[in-house]
């Protein structure tokens, strides 16, 4: 009785929760238990249609807010607006939500566009297995030494910046995982990126193409920097370009393995 009266008199509504959740590359087996728990407890699920479908099935009492891929900031604002009303909201991203995905848009919304009530929202980011990690695991351990991830999309950064980074990453002998490698709207960028890398790295450098990793249509292939044809790549592919040390070998029964050794050849000791 007393509790009920207190609840009615309470001047502020219960603050909601907003969790930005990484679904991993596709299969449920590669989704963290913490992400599953958030999805179970969610009242509202927000995200790009494809990823919302990947995150389901949902219960009849859960509200799905699917949208197309291009309105990250609108999604982030909508998520805060619901959570500020006391709802338990989950925003879904594929892979890791902090890698070219929704966690960044949510933080940008909070820093730049926040309404006062948004700061009372309990905000959590739940990590996921990123595409490069999932693809690497399928073929061995190409990310076994220092590596970087570069998005080849020039939608949000100038192309000259991407070329500059590729050139420096290649000169630093990092393994380079390329995300957003090619699309109908960006048909020539991958070819130019490969030309930059070929200017620094040997033509026989192993390249891993991971397509739809963790999904039913998964295909992981190995080629070389010299032989890679941009036509063989699409938006659902992550392209991992080896360093000077990356090794490719076939097991006797024919399985391909790629790895980057943990060590570097030491320069000969001088006396
Ligand atoms: N947050 C995501 C990346 C989003 S950027 C993550 O951490 O994985 C989108 C790009 O990621 C795609 O163009 C593709 O290069 C890569 N990608 C995402 N999921 C993939 C998958 N299952 N298989 C292969 N590449 C994938």
Short mmCIF file of C-alpha atoms and ligand atoms in Angstrom, two decimals:
data_model
loop_
_atom_site.label_atom_id
_atom_site.label_comp_id
_atom_site.label_asym_id
_atom_site.label_seq_id
_atom_site.Cartn_x
_atom_site.Cartn_y
_atom_site.Cartn_z
CA UNK A 1 0.00 0.00 0.00
CA UNK A 2 2.63 2.45 1.08
CA UNK A 3 4.86 1.50 -1.86
CA UNK A 4 2.01 2.24 -4.25
CA UNK A 5 1.50 5.72 -2.79
CA UNK A 6 5.22 6.46 -3.02
CA UNK A 7 5.26 5.38 -6.65
CA UNK A 8 2.35 7.68 -7.51
CA UNK A 9 3.95 10.66 -5.74
CA UNK A 10 7.37 10.12 -7.28
CA UNK A 11 8.15 13.23 -9.37
CA UNK A 12 10.52 11.56 -11.84
CA UNK A 13 9.77 8.50 -13.95
CA UNK A 14 12.04 5.45 -13.65
CA UNK A 15 15.03 6.08 -15.95
CA UNK A 16 15.16 3.70 -18.89
CA UNK A 17 18.01 1.69 -20.27
CA UNK A 18 19.65 1.92 -23.67
CA UNK A 19 21.95 -0.94 -24.69
CA UNK A 20 23.88 -0.83 -27.96
CA UNK A 21 24.41 -4.47 -28.76
CA UNK A 22 26.80 -6.24 -31.13
CA UNK A 23 25.21 -9.28 -32.76
CA UNK A 24 28.48 -10.74 -34.02
CA UNK A 25 28.90 -11.68 -37.69
CA UNK A 26 25.66 -13.64 -38.10
CA UNK A 27 25.21 -16.95 -36.33
CA UNK A 28 23.72 -17.02 -32.86
CA UNK A 29 26.62 -19.17 -31.66
CA UNK A 30 28.95 -16.20 -32.19
CA UNK A 31 26.78 -13.79 -30.17
CA UNK A 32 27.87 -13.00 -26.61
CA UNK A 33 25.54 -14.24 -23.82
CA UNK A 34 25.43 -10.62 -22.56
CA UNK A 35 23.98 -9.56 -25.92
CA UNK A 36 21.36 -12.33 -25.78
CA UNK A 37 20.34 -11.22 -22.29
CA UNK A 38 19.86 -7.62 -23.50
CA UNK A 39 17.72 -8.85 -26.42
CA UNK A 40 15.57 -10.94 -24.06
CA UNK A 41 15.03 -8.01 -21.69
CA UNK A 42 14.39 -5.44 -24.43
CA UNK A 43 11.00 -3.78 -24.77
CA UNK A 44 11.99 -1.93 -27.95
CA UNK A 45 14.47 -3.13 -30.58
CA UNK A 46 15.89 -0.57 -33.01
CA UNK A 47 18.13 -1.19 -36.01
CA UNK A 48 18.65 -1.74 -39.69
CA UNK A 49 16.01 -4.23 -40.89
CA UNK A 50 18.51 -6.96 -41.85
CA UNK A 51 20.17 -6.88 -38.42
CA UNK A 52 16.87 -6.76 -36.54
CA UNK A 53 15.87 -9.93 -38.41
CA UNK A 54 19.23 -11.47 -37.49
CA UNK A 55 18.61 -10.64 -33.81
CA UNK A 56 15.15 -12.27 -33.69
CA UNK A 57 12.81 -14.03 -33.23
CA UNK A 58 11.13 -11.68 -30.78
CA UNK A 59 8.09 -12.02 -28.51
CA UNK A 60 4.74 -10.44 -29.32
CA UNK A 61 5.20 -7.93 -26.47
CA UNK A 62 8.48 -6.59 -27.91
CA UNK A 63 8.25 -3.59 -30.26
CA UNK A 64 10.43 -3.74 -33.39
CA UNK A 65 11.55 -0.48 -35.02
CA UNK A 66 13.26 -1.53 -38.27
CA UNK A 67 14.68 1.08 -40.62
CA UNK A 68 16.88 1.34 -43.66
CA UNK A 69 20.61 1.66 -43.30
CA UNK A 70 21.20 5.35 -43.83
CA UNK A 71 19.71 7.09 -40.83
CA UNK A 72 22.01 6.25 -37.91
CA UNK A 73 21.51 9.59 -36.16
CA UNK A 74 17.70 9.36 -36.40
CA UNK A 75 17.88 5.87 -34.92
CA UNK A 76 20.11 7.05 -32.07
CA UNK A 77 17.74 9.93 -31.25
CA UNK A 78 14.68 7.66 -31.38
CA UNK A 79 16.43 5.23 -29.04
CA UNK A 80 17.18 7.94 -26.47
CA UNK A 81 13.66 9.36 -26.71
CA UNK A 82 12.17 5.94 -25.85
CA UNK A 83 14.69 5.18 -23.10
CA UNK A 84 14.07 8.62 -21.55
CA UNK A 85 10.42 7.56 -21.15
CA UNK A 86 11.59 4.61 -19.06
CA UNK A 87 11.67 1.94 -21.76
CA UNK A 88 14.32 -0.77 -22.04
CA UNK A 89 15.70 -0.13 -25.53
CA UNK A 90 18.20 -2.17 -27.50
CA UNK A 91 19.93 -0.82 -30.60
CA UNK A 92 21.47 -3.61 -32.69
CA UNK A 93 24.58 -3.56 -34.89
CA UNK A 94 26.25 -6.39 -36.78
CA UNK A 95 29.67 -7.46 -35.53
CA UNK A 96 30.93 -5.07 -32.87
CA UNK A 97 28.76 -2.00 -32.26
CA UNK A 98 31.83 0.20 -31.78
CA UNK A 99 33.40 -0.62 -35.17
CA UNK A 100 31.83 1.47 -37.98
CA UNK A 101 28.48 1.03 -36.24
CA UNK A 102 25.78 2.35 -33.92
CA UNK A 103 27.65 2.88 -30.62
CA UNK A 104 29.41 5.86 -32.15
CA UNK A 105 26.18 7.40 -33.44
CA UNK A 106 24.60 6.95 -30.01
CA UNK A 107 27.49 8.72 -28.28
CA UNK A 108 27.46 11.50 -30.85
CA UNK A 109 23.75 11.96 -30.21
CA UNK A 110 24.40 12.10 -26.46
CA UNK A 111 27.24 14.62 -26.69
CA UNK A 112 25.92 16.89 -29.43
CA UNK A 113 22.12 16.60 -29.57
CA UNK A 114 21.07 15.45 -26.10
CA UNK A 115 17.91 16.58 -24.37
CA UNK A 116 18.40 16.86 -20.58
CA UNK A 117 16.39 13.68 -19.88
CA UNK A 118 18.74 11.59 -22.03
CA UNK A 119 21.53 11.88 -19.45
CA UNK A 120 19.44 9.96 -16.90
CA UNK A 121 19.27 6.97 -19.25
CA UNK A 122 21.41 4.00 -18.25
CA UNK A 123 23.64 3.50 -21.29
CA UNK A 124 25.58 0.30 -22.04
CA UNK A 125 27.62 -0.91 -25.02
CA UNK A 126 27.79 -4.70 -25.38
CA UNK A 127 30.67 -5.87 -27.61
CA UNK A 128 30.44 -8.37 -30.44
CA UNK A 129 32.80 -10.40 -32.60
CA UNK A 130 33.77 -8.19 -35.52
CA UNK A 131 33.85 -9.37 -39.16
CA UNK A 132 37.67 -9.38 -39.33
CA UNK A 133 37.95 -11.59 -36.24
CA UNK A 134 35.31 -14.02 -37.48
CA UNK A 135 36.89 -14.28 -40.95
CA UNK A 136 40.39 -14.64 -39.46
CA UNK A 137 39.29 -17.51 -37.24
CA UNK A 138 37.84 -19.41 -40.22
CA UNK A 139 41.16 -19.41 -42.07
CA UNK A 140 43.62 -19.63 -39.15
CA UNK A 141 45.21 -16.55 -37.60
CA UNK A 142 46.04 -13.82 -40.14
CA UNK A 143 45.63 -11.15 -37.42
CA UNK A 144 48.23 -12.90 -35.24
CA UNK A 145 50.55 -9.88 -35.18
CA UNK A 146 49.93 -6.10 -35.40
CA UNK A 147 47.01 -5.18 -37.63
CA UNK A 148 44.57 -2.39 -38.40
CA UNK A 149 41.02 -2.05 -39.70
CA UNK A 150 40.29 0.53 -42.40
CA UNK A 151 36.90 1.26 -43.92
CA UNK A 152 37.16 1.93 -47.66
CA UNK A 153 33.91 3.89 -47.60
CA UNK A 154 34.37 7.54 -48.49
CA UNK A 155 30.80 8.41 -47.50
CA UNK A 156 31.96 9.95 -44.22
CA UNK A 157 35.65 10.75 -44.87
CA UNK A 158 37.57 12.04 -47.89
CA UNK A 159 39.07 9.46 -50.26
CA UNK A 160 42.49 11.15 -49.95
CA UNK A 161 42.47 10.31 -46.21
CA UNK A 162 41.80 6.64 -46.97
CA UNK A 163 44.63 6.47 -49.52
CA UNK A 164 46.99 8.16 -47.04
CA UNK A 165 46.11 5.65 -44.30
CA UNK A 166 46.45 2.63 -46.63
CA UNK A 167 49.86 3.82 -47.76
CA UNK A 168 51.12 4.35 -44.19
CA UNK A 169 49.61 1.09 -42.92
CA UNK A 170 51.27 -0.80 -45.77
CA UNK A 171 54.61 0.91 -45.07
CA UNK A 172 54.25 0.08 -41.36
CA UNK A 173 53.82 -3.57 -42.43
CA UNK A 174 50.50 -3.92 -40.63
CA UNK A 175 48.03 -6.60 -41.67
CA UNK A 176 45.11 -4.55 -43.06
CA UNK A 177 41.47 -5.60 -42.75
CA UNK A 178 39.35 -3.59 -45.21
CA UNK A 179 35.66 -3.11 -44.35
CA UNK A 180 33.03 -1.66 -46.74
CA UNK A 181 35.35 -2.62 -49.62
CA UNK A 182 33.08 -1.91 -52.60
CA UNK A 183 29.47 -1.08 -53.45
CA UNK A 184 27.38 -0.01 -56.41
CA UNK A 185 27.80 3.62 -55.35
CA UNK A 186 31.57 3.16 -54.81
CA UNK A 187 32.72 0.93 -57.69
CA UNK A 188 36.32 2.14 -58.27
CA UNK A 189 37.68 2.67 -54.75
CA UNK A 190 38.82 -0.91 -54.11
CA UNK A 191 40.81 -1.01 -57.37
CA UNK A 192 42.59 2.19 -56.38
CA UNK A 193 43.20 0.91 -52.84
CA UNK A 194 44.78 -2.25 -54.26
CA UNK A 195 47.03 -0.16 -56.52
CA UNK A 196 48.27 1.72 -53.44
CA UNK A 197 48.96 -1.53 -51.55
CA UNK A 198 50.66 -3.14 -54.57
CA UNK A 199 53.02 -0.18 -54.70
CA UNK A 200 54.35 -1.12 -51.24
CA UNK A 201 53.71 -4.84 -50.73
CA UNK A 202 54.73 -7.92 -52.77
CA UNK A 203 52.30 -9.34 -55.31
CA UNK A 204 52.40 -12.76 -53.58
CA UNK A 205 51.16 -11.34 -50.23
CA UNK A 206 48.27 -13.56 -49.03
CA UNK A 207 44.81 -11.97 -49.10
CA UNK A 208 41.80 -13.49 -47.32
CA UNK A 209 38.29 -12.81 -48.65
CA UNK A 210 35.63 -13.56 -46.04
CA UNK A 211 32.07 -13.27 -47.38
CA UNK A 212 28.94 -13.66 -45.22
CA UNK A 213 31.09 -15.07 -42.44
CA UNK A 214 29.00 -16.81 -39.77
CA UNK A 215 25.94 -16.84 -42.06
CA UNK A 216 24.51 -19.72 -44.13
CA UNK A 217 26.14 -18.46 -47.37
CA UNK A 218 29.60 -18.16 -45.78
CA UNK A 219 32.55 -18.36 -48.19
CA UNK A 220 36.18 -17.79 -47.17
CA UNK A 221 38.87 -17.83 -49.86
CA UNK A 222 42.59 -17.08 -50.11
CA UNK A 223 44.20 -15.27 -53.01
CA UNK A 224 47.17 -12.94 -53.40
CA UNK A 225 47.50 -9.19 -53.62
CA UNK A 226 48.66 -9.53 -57.24
CA UNK A 227 45.76 -11.78 -58.30
CA UNK A 228 42.89 -10.14 -56.39
CA UNK A 229 40.14 -9.00 -58.74
CA UNK A 230 37.83 -6.31 -57.27
CA UNK A 231 34.94 -8.02 -59.11
CA UNK A 232 35.33 -10.96 -56.70
CA UNK A 233 34.50 -8.65 -53.77
CA UNK A 234 31.24 -7.09 -52.57
CA UNK A 235 29.86 -5.22 -49.55
CA UNK A 236 29.33 -8.47 -47.62
CA UNK A 237 33.04 -9.25 -47.81
CA UNK A 238 35.89 -8.36 -45.49
CA UNK A 239 39.29 -8.24 -47.24
CA UNK A 240 42.31 -9.09 -45.08
CA UNK A 241 45.62 -8.17 -46.71
CA UNK A 242 48.62 -9.87 -45.11
CA UNK A 243 51.87 -8.26 -43.95
CA UNK A 244 55.31 -9.17 -45.32
CA UNK A 245 55.35 -12.00 -42.74
CA UNK A 246 51.90 -13.53 -43.34
CA UNK A 247 52.07 -17.22 -44.34
CA UNK A 248 49.72 -19.32 -46.48
CA UNK A 249 50.01 -23.10 -46.63
CA UNK A 250 47.82 -26.08 -47.44
CA UNK A 251 47.39 -29.04 -45.13
CA UNK A 252 47.90 -32.47 -46.79
CA UNK A 253 44.14 -33.06 -47.00
CA UNK A 254 43.83 -29.77 -48.85
CA UNK A 255 42.66 -27.28 -46.25
CA UNK A 256 44.14 -23.76 -46.58
CA UNK A 257 45.60 -22.02 -43.57
CA UNK A 258 46.78 -18.41 -43.27
CA UNK A 259 48.59 -17.01 -40.25
CA UNK A 260 50.85 -14.13 -39.31
CA UNK A 261 53.69 -15.27 -37.01
CA UNK A 262 53.91 -13.75 -33.53
CA UNK A 263 57.58 -12.89 -34.06
CA UNK A 264 59.56 -10.82 -36.55
CA UNK A 265 62.90 -11.87 -38.02
CA UNK A 266 65.58 -10.17 -35.91
CA UNK A 267 68.34 -8.31 -37.73
CA UNK A 268 71.61 -10.33 -37.55
CA UNK A 269 73.57 -9.41 -34.39
CA UNK A 270 76.65 -7.28 -34.96
CA UNK A 271 79.73 -7.73 -32.74
N1 LIG B 1 30.21 -3.41 -37.00
C1 LIG B 1 30.57 -4.36 -38.06
C2 LIG B 1 31.14 -3.66 -39.28
C3 LIG B 1 30.18 -2.75 -40.00
S1 LIG B 1 30.86 -2.09 -41.49
C4 LIG B 1 31.59 -5.37 -37.50
O1 LIG B 1 32.19 -5.11 -36.43
O2 LIG B 1 31.78 -6.42 -38.14
C5 LIG B 1 30.19 -3.23 -42.70
C6 LIG B 1 31.29 -4.07 -43.32
O3 LIG B 1 31.73 -5.05 -42.39
C7 LIG B 1 30.91 -4.85 -44.56
O4 LIG B 1 31.01 -4.05 -45.73
C8 LIG B 1 31.93 -5.96 -44.57
O5 LIG B 1 33.17 -5.49 -45.05
C9 LIG B 1 32.10 -6.24 -43.08
N2 LIG B 1 31.23 -7.34 -42.59
C10 LIG B 1 30.27 -7.24 -41.65
N3 LIG B 1 29.72 -8.45 -41.39
C11 LIG B 1 30.36 -9.33 -42.18
C12 LIG B 1 30.27 -10.77 -42.37
N4 LIG B 1 29.39 -11.51 -41.68
N5 LIG B 1 31.09 -11.35 -43.28
C13 LIG B 1 31.99 -10.60 -43.96
N6 LIG B 1 32.12 -9.26 -43.82
C14 LIG B 1 31.32 -8.63 -42.96
#
